[in-house]
Amino acid sequence: MSLLDVKNLKVEFVTADGIVNAVNNVNFSIEEGEILAIVGESGSGKSQTVFAMTGLLDHNGSATGSVKFEGEEILNISNQKLNQIRAEKIAMIFQDPMTSLNPYVRVSEQMTEVLIHHQGISKLDALKQSITMLDAVRIPDANNRIRMYPHEFSGGMRQRVMIAMSLLCRPKLLIADEPTTALDVTVQAQIMQLLADLQKDFGMSIILITHDLGVVAGNSDDMLVMYGGEIMEIGKTETIYSTPTHPYTQGLMSAVPRLDDSEERLITIPGNPPNMMKAPQGCSFSPRCKYAIDTCNIDSPILSKVSNNDHFRACHVSKEKIL
Amino acid sequence: MSNHAILEVKNLKVNFDVSSEGDMPWTKAKKLQAVNDISFSLNAGETLGIVGESGCGKSTLARAIVKMVPAESGEVVWLGNDLLGLSNAETRPYRKQIQMIFQDPLASLNPRMNIGEIIAEPLRTHYPKTPESDIQARVSDVMSKVGLLDNLMNRYPHEFSGGQCQRIGIARALILKPKLIICDEPVSALDVSIQAQVVNLLMDLQEEMDLALIFIAHDLSVVKHISTKIMVLYLGNMVELANSEDIYKSPSHPYTQALISAVPIPDPSVEKNKNLIMIEGDLPSPINPPSGCVFRTRCQKAQDICSQDKPEFKEVSSNHEVACHFND
Ligand SMILES: Nc1ncnc2c1ncn2[C@@H]1O[C@H](COP(=O)(O)OP(=O)(O)O)[C@@H](O)[C@H]1O
Ligand code: SF4
Ligand code: SF4
Ligand SMILES: [Mg+2]
């Protein structure tokens, strides 16, 4: 049994202009202790996939399919149950730490409250544990700094406070949605290193959502490439980087300049990302794909096995033709 | 310095007066040194990349060059004339030769004007007597240069994607046939596939029009790809300036070394074996910068002298300048 098993997940939003199909038939699973990266451009459905799992969709959104956590269905369960799971088993961190921190309340109050409420421990013990956790995320002088307000921390430190808070209840799964996108690279390197260390110490699984192929390369075991709400390719990170078999994955990889290489000219993907309101028929990548054949504009390709070690792709054209 | 330089910036300084929370009305405002003693030169057809952490003075430097923020001291020599010594009226003829494009493409376009009007605006402002038919022809011409169909002229900015808005911004910058375009984080808000399109477009236009570019971004990989040379800023100070290959292959300043090691490479095998140089701690406050070397509070190589003397910015090899007491 996988820690998390997502089957046929679909997310729809009802808007004044029509229905937005934000996530279409997404299937994946995560094992204990595994780091899965979800990569894709903005609007590809990365966030809505995890929001649906954790009951955080906007009020006009709805999800169908199945999400099993430790074998139990958690998609569309009651708020009360979800709150409990979110507090104890699945934690989330975001690009903007202020999404999860209250600016007007001291960090000490916010952290201890979580523990007192969910673990019923004394205020003093809660404070001790909170300081230990701030130490674990390497906030210097945690003993004193815990009394500060969130805005008194620098961007990188605030991110650490949010991470500390999300880990207080020792979750089994941490979902990190673009956790370093707003940070400078030097701070990003610190935070990613920290997450890797914490992952080892606590043995949790991580879903790392990012658009940065560099961050994915160094910080994940498996990766899932999304486009237009669909999975294009999924497999071991190393395998996908060494042999991307999907036209979109290939396009994405050749579009980023590498610091350790000098390319004459970047290879681009023509056109623009899809409008999810008027998603193209067939493969969502077809309007921009140089390998597209007639079938691509009619039928959606299904995710199918490429070879060994759990490598899957969704494409009508054989991988030999596009390599 | 080269005779072909179209722009020479010499010892440019920009200070801001800042008051802090809890200051009394009579408290003297503190000086924030946003840009401190920056010098460089730029030739036609060249690209200077500027990198550094957010808040290190990149945008302020760019704005000071076009006099959008006043400089404290220094010179901005544009085609032989020090712009800082000229009145606004005297600057005007030069001002149109230097254009800017910004990070947030949509926010920098007037939502109530259609695309044709937005692109034509600088032309109408600087050459009010231009006949309407000429304006239309010039607008169509720059639109096709940036890859926009001219039947989009009557549409409004909100109807365009981020990448298309950036093309509109570039078209607007091109209409006056500038010699220099200052690009302040032009691709930072764009998706990678669109980022590559815009980077290629800028490089093509540069070649076609012999444009000089100043390209500011926090993504060192993109900066290295597009730039001839790169300046690394830290807390308003230049710490290193070199050809872009040299900056990557032989970074000399400890900050540049850390910055380069922190850039993630999209290749798992490279990332796995990487030797990360961590910078600990936070960026010091620019209101109260460290004495001596600005980087010393986070530098692993710092010695006593680093807190006493400010390292001189000097050449370590040809076209490679560094500000560090211990160049290796
Ligand atoms: N409340 C909403 N109403 C309508 N559409 C929405 C809503 N929230 C998200 N979407 C749409 O869902 C799609 C997927 O979004 P998202 O998962 O946030 O993408 P990503 O995280 O990959 O950037 C986008 O087209 C987005 O505009
Ligand atoms: S299914 Fe067709 S359009 Fe889609 S990625 Fe494959 S070849 Fe391209
Ligand atoms: S001068 Fe000293 S503190 Fe500054 S970078 Fe060099 S070694 Fe580090
Ligand atoms: Mg998102």
XYZ file of C-alpha atoms and ligand atoms in Angstrom:
695
model
C 0.000 0.000 0.000
C 1.278 3.420 -0.953
C 1.194 6.299 1.494
C -0.858 8.285 -0.979
C -2.767 6.956 -3.940
C -4.444 9.346 -6.348
C -6.791 7.899 -8.964
C -8.636 9.644 -11.792
C -8.526 12.961 -10.012
C -10.482 15.676 -11.781
C -10.976 19.253 -10.687
C -13.518 21.609 -12.197
C -14.298 25.225 -11.473
C -17.617 26.795 -12.321
C -17.112 30.375 -13.453
C -19.278 33.032 -15.062
C -17.568 32.301 -18.373
C -17.954 28.553 -18.230
C -16.333 25.485 -16.753
C -12.586 25.372 -16.160
C -11.162 21.857 -16.288
C -8.148 22.510 -14.124
C -7.129 18.894 -13.484
C -7.965 15.994 -15.780
C -7.623 12.363 -14.849
C -4.538 12.568 -12.751
C -3.104 9.313 -11.363
C -0.057 8.897 -9.180
C 1.090 7.500 -5.882
C 3.744 8.231 -3.285
C 5.594 5.792 -1.089
C 6.775 6.449 2.407
C 9.940 8.526 2.539
C 9.742 9.424 -1.124
C 10.092 12.893 -2.645
C 7.905 13.458 -5.669
C 8.282 16.646 -7.670
C 5.359 18.001 -9.659
C 6.618 20.296 -12.380
C 4.833 22.337 -14.984
C 4.265 25.880 -16.091
C 1.860 28.185 -14.307
C -1.746 27.147 -14.658
C -0.875 23.539 -15.472
C -2.860 22.335 -12.468
C -0.088 21.574 -9.978
C -1.586 23.494 -7.089
C -5.174 22.505 -7.749
C -4.136 18.845 -7.721
C -2.894 19.113 -4.156
C -5.571 21.567 -3.083
C -8.197 19.029 -4.138
C -6.471 16.330 -2.082
C -6.425 18.472 1.020
C -9.855 20.056 0.667
C -8.487 23.516 -0.091
C -10.214 24.196 -3.415
C -11.928 27.533 -3.850
C -15.670 27.459 -3.223
C -16.452 27.286 -6.971
C -14.291 24.195 -7.420
C -15.149 20.529 -7.115
C -13.156 17.334 -7.361
C -13.958 13.771 -8.417
C -11.937 10.577 -8.376
C -10.189 9.041 -5.432
C -7.404 10.045 -3.079
C -6.379 7.419 -0.566
C -4.071 8.289 2.294
C -2.778 5.275 4.265
C -5.479 3.309 2.518
C -8.356 5.560 3.512
C -10.360 7.747 1.165
C -9.785 11.430 1.921
C -11.266 13.091 -1.159
C -14.380 15.091 -0.311
C -14.581 13.876 3.289
C -15.999 16.089 6.038
C -14.184 19.267 7.008
C -13.765 18.011 10.505
C -11.900 14.908 9.356
C -9.864 16.903 6.869
C -8.839 19.412 9.515
C -7.595 16.585 11.620
C -5.616 15.042 8.770
C -4.160 18.400 7.819
C -3.119 19.034 11.400
C -1.634 15.632 12.095
C -0.652 13.843 8.911
C -0.430 16.073 5.881
C 1.209 19.469 6.233
C 1.466 22.163 3.602
C 3.857 25.006 3.023
C 3.499 27.737 0.439
C 5.462 30.251 -1.578
C 4.219 33.014 0.682
C 4.781 32.085 4.340
C 2.185 34.626 5.383
C -0.470 32.293 3.948
C 0.014 30.139 7.004
C 1.283 32.612 9.585
C -0.833 35.145 11.412
C 1.013 38.487 11.284
C -0.496 39.771 14.525
C 0.349 36.824 16.750
C 3.747 35.966 18.181
C 5.373 32.884 16.698
C 5.421 31.284 20.163
C 1.633 31.591 20.452
C 1.017 30.233 16.968
C 3.286 27.260 17.424
C 2.251 26.231 20.914
C -1.418 26.540 20.045
C -1.065 23.828 17.405
C 0.508 21.436 19.882
C -1.810 22.205 22.783
C -4.824 21.808 20.555
C -3.830 18.653 18.705
C -1.674 16.821 21.194
C -3.155 18.057 24.430
C 0.211 18.748 25.995
C 0.962 21.449 28.554
C 1.863 24.969 27.551
C 5.401 24.570 28.881
C 6.021 21.338 26.975
C 4.549 22.888 23.866
C 6.926 25.813 24.160
C 9.892 23.479 24.604
C 8.919 21.438 21.565
C 8.372 24.555 19.499
C 11.829 25.856 20.360
C 13.328 22.468 19.481
C 11.594 22.648 16.119
C 12.863 26.180 15.452
C 16.336 24.861 16.297
C 15.775 22.020 13.854
C 15.057 24.472 11.055
C 18.196 26.340 12.128
C 16.781 29.566 13.386
C 19.581 31.041 15.453
C 18.729 32.045 18.997
C 15.372 30.256 18.840
C 14.871 30.656 22.598
C 14.417 34.373 22.223
C 13.318 34.681 18.641
C 10.245 32.554 19.253
C 8.695 35.603 20.916
C 8.944 37.639 17.738
C 6.163 38.419 15.277
C 6.351 36.857 11.797
C 7.107 40.173 10.070
C 10.198 40.637 12.205
C 11.868 37.742 10.394
C 13.605 38.050 7.014
C 12.072 36.244 4.012
C 14.225 33.154 4.353
C 13.784 32.992 8.128
C 10.040 33.378 7.802
C 10.042 30.425 5.410
C 11.876 28.468 8.099
C 9.312 29.460 10.726
C 6.551 28.211 8.444
C 8.388 24.943 7.885
C 8.918 24.518 11.635
C 5.247 25.110 12.248
C 4.154 22.669 9.577
C 6.367 19.949 11.031
C 5.300 20.339 14.670
C 2.939 17.402 14.521
C 5.429 15.249 12.594
C 3.350 14.837 9.429
C 3.828 11.800 7.219
C 3.471 13.902 4.105
C 4.681 17.434 3.506
C 3.305 19.265 0.498
C 5.528 22.167 -0.514
C 3.940 24.406 -3.153
C 6.689 26.512 -4.777
C 8.428 26.909 -1.405
C 11.443 28.776 -2.771
C 10.035 30.598 -5.782
C 10.073 33.995 -4.082
C 13.529 33.559 -2.566
C 16.996 34.454 -3.787
C 19.054 31.504 -5.021
C 21.405 31.509 -2.067
C 18.450 31.344 0.313
C 16.732 28.807 -1.919
C 19.788 26.570 -1.610
C 19.608 26.826 2.187
C 15.908 26.010 2.316
C 16.167 23.056 -0.076
C 19.079 21.676 1.917
C 17.045 22.099 5.069
C 14.054 20.282 3.591
C 16.293 17.421 2.484
C 17.813 17.127 5.963
C 14.430 17.253 7.682
C 13.084 14.671 5.272
C 15.856 12.289 6.322
C 15.488 13.038 10.026
C 11.731 12.678 10.124
C 11.356 10.113 7.352
C 8.393 11.899 5.846
C 7.354 11.972 2.197
C 7.344 15.223 0.275
C 5.408 16.491 -2.704
C 7.505 19.312 -4.093
C 5.666 21.569 -6.508
C 7.883 23.767 -8.623
C 8.334 25.181 -12.095
C 12.121 25.151 -11.688
C 13.771 22.214 -13.430
C 16.992 22.887 -11.542
C 15.268 22.507 -8.191
C 13.584 19.294 -9.343
C 16.867 17.782 -10.513
C 18.574 18.068 -7.167
C 15.678 17.470 -4.838
C 13.410 14.629 -5.910
C 13.312 10.877 -6.373
C 10.431 10.864 -8.815
C 8.878 13.510 -10.961
C 5.601 14.165 -12.629
C 5.313 16.584 -15.534
C 1.979 18.362 -15.901
C 0.581 20.380 -18.765
C -2.930 21.678 -19.235
C -4.201 19.800 -16.197
C -2.880 16.449 -17.423
C 0.112 14.283 -16.641
C 2.444 14.182 -19.621
C 5.172 12.038 -18.122
C 5.988 10.463 -14.793
C 8.928 8.438 -13.583
C 12.248 8.444 -11.764
C 13.752 11.909 -11.862
C 17.065 10.607 -13.176
C 15.412 8.604 -15.926
C 13.297 11.504 -17.115
C 16.248 13.890 -17.232
C 18.461 11.434 -19.069
C 15.754 10.212 -21.449
C 12.722 12.464 -21.574
C 10.251 10.607 -23.771
C 7.461 13.146 -24.028
C 7.579 16.071 -26.479
C 6.554 18.524 -23.756
C 9.166 17.289 -21.285
C 11.796 17.520 -23.991
C 10.660 21.000 -24.935
C 10.755 22.186 -21.353
C 14.219 20.804 -20.792
C 15.717 22.367 -23.869
C 14.117 25.754 -23.176
C 16.121 26.400 -20.006
C 19.658 27.694 -20.345
C 22.186 25.834 -18.209
C 24.745 27.704 -16.184
C 27.274 24.951 -16.802
C 26.840 24.987 -20.543
C 26.835 27.553 -23.293
C 24.222 27.128 -25.927
C 24.110 29.335 -28.990
C 20.386 29.677 -28.993
C 17.603 28.419 -26.775
C 15.211 25.971 -28.303
C 11.724 27.262 -27.694
C 8.273 25.792 -27.473
C 6.166 27.878 -29.847
C 2.844 29.384 -28.846
C 1.328 29.992 -25.450
C 0.050 27.816 -22.591
C -3.523 26.602 -23.048
C -6.618 28.458 -22.006
C -8.205 25.983 -19.618
C -11.638 27.296 -20.425
C -11.278 26.267 -24.031
C -8.946 23.342 -23.624
C -8.013 21.884 -27.002
C -9.573 18.621 -28.010
C -7.304 15.613 -27.815
C -3.838 16.098 -26.339
C -3.656 19.411 -24.463
C -0.166 19.982 -25.856
C -1.174 19.422 -29.489
C -1.399 23.116 -30.540
C 2.280 23.550 -29.623
C 3.678 20.125 -30.413
C 5.949 19.682 -33.402
C 5.323 15.932 -33.478
C 1.521 16.166 -33.486
C -0.360 13.840 -35.847
C -4.066 13.915 -36.718
C -5.044 11.660 -33.807
C -3.540 14.164 -31.377
C -6.266 16.708 -32.127
C -9.004 14.148 -31.554
C -8.122 11.740 -28.772
C -6.475 12.341 -25.438
C -3.466 10.057 -25.141
C -3.529 7.818 -22.089
C -0.659 7.440 -19.683
C 1.102 4.202 -20.531
C 4.239 2.400 -19.513
C 7.415 3.356 -21.338
C 9.700 0.666 -20.031
C 10.856 -0.643 -16.723
C 11.092 1.265 -13.456
C 7.716 2.944 -13.453
C 8.248 5.318 -16.306
C 4.988 6.409 -17.973
C 4.130 8.834 -20.763
C 0.965 10.101 -22.400
C 1.633 10.486 -26.113
C 0.251 9.056 -29.371
C 3.611 9.101 -31.104
C 6.098 6.382 -30.226
C 9.066 7.417 -28.159
C 11.479 6.233 -30.866
C 10.027 8.829 -33.228
C 10.668 11.716 -30.886
C 14.043 10.823 -29.392
C 38.272 52.277 -21.611
C 37.110 51.408 -25.081
C 36.528 54.174 -27.618
C 33.414 52.431 -28.800
C 31.666 52.726 -25.476
C 28.246 54.278 -25.917
C 27.670 54.322 -22.178
C 30.188 54.957 -19.454
C 29.021 54.985 -15.884
C 31.578 56.430 -13.485
C 31.471 56.206 -9.688
C 27.713 56.399 -9.630
C 26.140 56.761 -6.191
C 22.495 56.827 -5.232
C 21.337 57.451 -1.674
C 17.846 57.361 -0.297
C 16.723 59.123 2.838
C 14.853 56.691 5.021
C 13.112 57.168 8.297
C 12.438 54.179 10.474
C 9.458 53.244 12.567
C 9.381 55.076 15.872
C 11.494 57.976 14.629
C 10.615 61.339 16.098
C 9.743 64.107 13.627
C 13.020 65.856 14.387
C 15.119 62.705 13.955
C 17.471 63.117 11.038
C 16.624 60.699 8.217
C 19.199 57.968 7.730
C 21.048 57.506 4.482
C 20.572 54.295 2.615
C 23.318 53.729 0.078
C 21.377 51.938 -2.626
C 24.075 52.206 -5.269
C 27.621 52.776 -4.198
C 30.439 53.788 -6.495
C 29.492 51.869 -9.603
C 31.533 52.146 -12.777
C 31.325 50.261 -16.043
C 31.239 50.846 -19.762
C 29.095 49.363 -22.461
C 29.660 49.111 -26.214
C 27.084 49.037 -28.969
C 25.842 45.513 -29.526
C 27.009 44.367 -26.091
C 24.980 43.068 -23.184
C 25.835 43.789 -19.585
C 24.111 41.402 -17.187
C 23.532 42.534 -13.627
C 22.916 39.946 -10.907
C 22.568 39.985 -7.165
C 20.057 39.265 -4.425
C 16.821 41.197 -4.321
C 17.353 44.585 -2.778
C 21.005 44.781 -3.809
C 20.454 47.848 -5.979
C 19.942 46.431 -9.477
C 16.778 48.354 -10.299
C 18.000 51.535 -8.636
C 21.138 51.449 -10.745
C 19.022 51.031 -13.882
C 16.750 53.889 -12.895
C 19.626 56.166 -12.022
C 21.078 55.681 -15.501
C 17.896 57.018 -17.085
C 17.521 59.662 -14.357
C 14.325 58.175 -12.990
C 15.983 58.445 -9.587
C 18.443 61.234 -8.783
C 22.088 60.282 -8.318
C 24.096 61.542 -5.377
C 27.286 61.760 -7.401
C 29.076 60.232 -10.343
C 28.682 60.419 -14.083
C 26.500 58.740 -16.670
C 28.296 59.454 -19.906
C 26.046 58.711 -22.848
C 27.696 59.149 -26.255
C 30.175 61.523 -24.726
C 27.733 63.640 -22.683
C 27.322 63.372 -18.929
C 23.546 63.078 -18.579
C 23.699 63.907 -14.887
C 25.052 67.342 -15.698
C 22.240 68.115 -18.147
C 18.857 69.666 -17.437
C 15.753 67.629 -18.143
C 15.207 69.492 -21.386
C 18.773 68.881 -22.425
C 18.467 65.188 -21.547
C 15.363 64.684 -23.676
C 17.038 64.021 -27.017
C 19.210 61.357 -25.401
C 16.447 59.966 -23.259
C 14.694 58.422 -26.258
C 17.838 56.547 -27.226
C 17.654 54.622 -23.961
C 14.484 52.624 -23.353
C 13.393 50.357 -20.529
C 11.324 47.208 -20.185
C 10.113 45.832 -16.886
C 9.304 42.625 -15.062
C 5.546 42.794 -14.827
C 4.507 43.187 -18.437
C 0.816 43.734 -17.801
C 1.271 46.238 -14.974
C 3.572 48.364 -17.089
C 0.994 48.744 -19.882
C -1.828 51.267 -19.611
C -5.013 49.153 -19.378
C -7.163 51.802 -21.036
C -5.097 52.113 -24.172
C -5.182 49.596 -26.985
C -2.003 47.917 -28.119
C -1.540 50.190 -31.116
C -1.805 53.288 -28.911
C 0.510 51.849 -26.269
C 3.203 51.069 -28.786
C 2.818 54.410 -30.578
C 2.842 56.518 -27.419
C 6.593 57.179 -27.157
C 6.640 58.196 -30.829
C 3.734 60.607 -30.328
C 5.402 62.070 -27.247
C 8.821 62.588 -28.752
C 7.775 63.397 -32.310
C 4.340 65.005 -32.011
C 4.331 66.089 -35.648
C 4.673 62.600 -37.092
C 1.875 62.014 -39.645
C -0.667 59.397 -38.565
C 0.099 57.145 -41.527
C 3.782 57.051 -40.575
C 2.871 56.208 -36.997
C 0.711 53.307 -38.152
C 3.464 52.033 -40.408
C 6.045 52.205 -37.633
C 3.704 50.430 -35.205
C 3.084 47.609 -37.699
C 6.771 47.361 -38.333
C 7.812 46.967 -34.685
C 4.902 44.624 -34.021
C 6.114 42.313 -36.729
C 9.677 42.609 -35.377
C 8.543 41.267 -32.005
C 6.312 38.597 -33.497
C 2.887 40.151 -32.945
C 0.340 40.143 -35.761
C -0.692 43.705 -36.549
C -4.380 42.825 -36.560
C -4.034 42.737 -32.752
C -3.544 46.518 -32.685
C -7.050 47.279 -31.461
C -6.984 44.810 -28.592
C -6.378 45.739 -24.944
C -3.559 44.512 -22.683
C -5.710 42.236 -20.506
C -6.487 40.125 -23.576
C -2.857 39.076 -23.854
C -0.785 36.468 -22.048
C 2.294 37.406 -20.030
C 4.658 36.558 -22.866
C 2.669 38.588 -25.376
C 2.531 41.557 -22.976
C 6.304 41.428 -22.755
C 6.463 41.503 -26.568
C 4.234 44.584 -26.493
C 6.583 46.191 -23.978
C 9.532 45.423 -26.244
C 7.735 46.799 -29.317
C 7.035 50.002 -27.421
C 10.673 50.246 -26.423
C 11.791 49.702 -30.029
C 9.614 52.252 -31.747
C 12.040 55.108 -31.099
C 14.936 53.047 -32.493
C 16.905 53.142 -29.250
C 20.578 52.307 -28.968
C 20.242 50.829 -25.489
C 17.446 48.908 -23.823
C 17.583 48.413 -20.086
C 15.677 45.243 -19.226
C 14.748 44.999 -15.558
C 13.830 41.374 -14.819
C 12.090 41.057 -18.205
C 11.560 37.312 -18.075
C 11.312 36.642 -14.348
C 7.538 36.467 -14.341
C 7.336 34.299 -17.460
C 7.079 30.538 -17.791
C 10.212 28.808 -19.008
C 8.883 28.085 -22.482
C 7.895 31.731 -22.896
C 11.065 32.973 -21.230
C 13.104 31.254 -23.937
C 11.016 32.935 -26.651
C 11.577 36.396 -25.169
C 15.307 35.806 -24.603
C 15.711 34.713 -28.223
C 13.708 37.702 -29.410
C 15.908 40.136 -27.491
C 19.060 38.498 -28.838
C 17.753 38.593 -32.416
C 16.778 42.248 -32.141
C 20.131 43.063 -30.636
C 21.922 41.550 -33.589
C 19.636 43.108 -36.145
C 19.732 46.617 -34.664
C 23.178 46.577 -33.013
C 21.439 47.260 -29.712
C 23.224 47.441 -26.416
C 21.379 45.769 -23.558
C 21.542 45.970 -19.804
C 19.880 42.797 -18.615
C 18.943 42.599 -14.962
C 17.742 39.309 -13.563
C 18.154 37.136 -10.544
C 18.427 33.968 -12.658
C 22.131 33.666 -13.302
C 21.678 30.969 -15.971
C 19.562 33.276 -18.114
C 21.876 36.218 -17.499
C 24.922 34.217 -18.506
C 23.190 33.012 -21.650
C 22.353 36.504 -22.889
C 25.232 38.617 -21.557
C 28.636 39.562 -22.892
C 29.779 40.522 -19.421
C 28.299 40.272 -15.956
C 28.359 42.551 -12.948
C 27.687 41.044 -9.541
C 26.214 43.431 -6.995
C 26.047 43.009 -3.260
C 24.438 45.574 -1.005
C 24.755 48.284 -3.620
C 28.417 47.548 -4.321
C 30.084 45.953 -7.321
C 31.911 42.901 -6.104
C 32.890 41.415 -9.461
C 32.752 42.307 -13.150
C 33.971 40.013 -15.914
C 33.107 38.344 -19.202
C 30.213 36.007 -18.612
C 32.203 32.838 -19.309
C 34.883 33.971 -16.841
C 32.360 34.759 -14.142
C 31.098 31.218 -14.396
C 34.428 29.423 -14.952
C 36.610 31.388 -12.584
C 34.542 33.377 -10.127
C 36.941 35.182 -7.878
C 34.832 36.914 -5.234
C 33.560 34.693 -2.401
C 30.044 36.007 -2.926
C 30.090 35.230 -6.649
C 31.404 31.762 -5.839
C 28.544 31.135 -3.428
C 26.009 32.555 -5.847
C 27.173 30.295 -8.647
C 27.230 27.213 -6.479
C 23.654 27.944 -5.373
C 22.246 27.984 -8.900
C 20.524 24.653 -9.434
C 21.557 22.869 -12.626
C 18.772 20.953 -14.393
C 20.687 17.702 -14.308
C 20.367 15.236 -11.420
C 23.864 13.819 -11.864
C 25.428 17.273 -11.626
C 23.289 18.286 -8.666
C 24.089 15.125 -6.749
C 27.829 15.693 -6.845
C 27.682 19.375 -6.335
C 29.791 21.182 -3.818
C 27.480 23.764 -2.361
C 29.025 26.866 -0.802
C 26.453 28.059 1.692
C 26.115 31.664 2.693
C 24.877 31.779 6.232
C 22.894 34.511 7.858
C 20.882 37.349 6.460
C 21.659 40.228 4.188
C 22.749 43.118 6.445
C 20.673 46.275 6.458
C 21.756 48.699 3.735
C 21.094 51.546 6.182
C 23.813 50.205 8.375
C 26.212 48.392 6.044
C 29.189 46.527 7.505
C 32.417 48.464 7.816
C 35.210 47.518 5.456
C 34.066 44.864 3.001
C 30.265 44.791 2.628
C 30.281 40.996 2.379
C 32.364 40.315 5.462
C 29.475 39.393 7.802
C 28.715 36.351 5.637
C 32.100 35.616 4.128
C 33.869 32.399 5.074
C 37.230 33.873 4.150
C 36.925 37.086 6.130
C 39.995 38.219 8.104
C 40.584 41.177 10.416
C 41.497 43.477 7.593
C 38.079 42.910 5.988
C 36.307 44.817 8.737
C 38.808 47.656 8.644
C 39.509 48.404 4.992
C 37.147 48.440 2.118
C 38.681 46.310 -0.635
C 39.463 48.200 -3.802
C 37.719 47.185 -7.003
C 40.627 46.127 -9.153
C 41.623 44.033 -12.106
C 42.769 40.480 -11.306
C 43.203 39.492 -14.926
C 42.317 41.148 -18.175
C 38.711 42.382 -18.161
C 38.119 40.754 -14.805
C 37.680 43.052 -11.821
C 37.035 42.073 -8.216
C 36.616 43.762 -4.845
C 38.257 41.453 -2.322
C 41.402 41.663 -0.193
C 42.202 38.065 -1.014
C 41.874 37.465 -4.712
C 42.766 33.970 -5.700
N -11.298 29.484 -8.229
C -10.997 29.243 -9.514
N -11.900 29.480 -10.485
C -11.603 29.220 -11.775
N -10.446 28.719 -12.215
C -9.500 28.449 -11.295
C -9.720 28.701 -9.903
N -8.585 28.341 -9.234
C -7.709 27.884 -10.166
N -8.248 27.943 -11.404
C -7.622 27.529 -12.672
O -7.143 26.202 -12.577
C -6.030 26.011 -13.455
C -4.915 25.280 -12.739
O -4.412 26.129 -11.739
P -3.258 25.768 -10.722
O -3.405 24.391 -10.210
O -3.252 26.851 -9.699
O -1.953 25.826 -11.620
P -0.413 25.766 -11.145
O -0.363 25.515 -9.688
O 0.138 24.642 -11.954
O 0.139 27.070 -11.533
C -5.651 27.392 -13.962
O -6.138 27.566 -15.277
C -6.364 28.321 -13.004
O -6.664 29.555 -13.609
S 0.050 13.133 -28.140
Fe 0.532 14.153 -30.041
S 0.360 16.320 -29.555
Fe 0.437 15.235 -27.628
S 2.563 15.250 -27.093
Fe 2.238 13.351 -28.195
S 2.710 13.851 -30.308
Fe 2.471 15.766 -29.257
S 37.411 41.304 1.374
Fe 37.357 39.833 3.035
S 35.223 39.732 3.636
Fe 35.297 40.735 1.667
S 34.989 39.115 0.240
Fe 37.179 39.307 0.438
S 37.712 37.880 2.057
Fe 35.516 38.130 2.155
Mg 0.643 26.967 -8.217
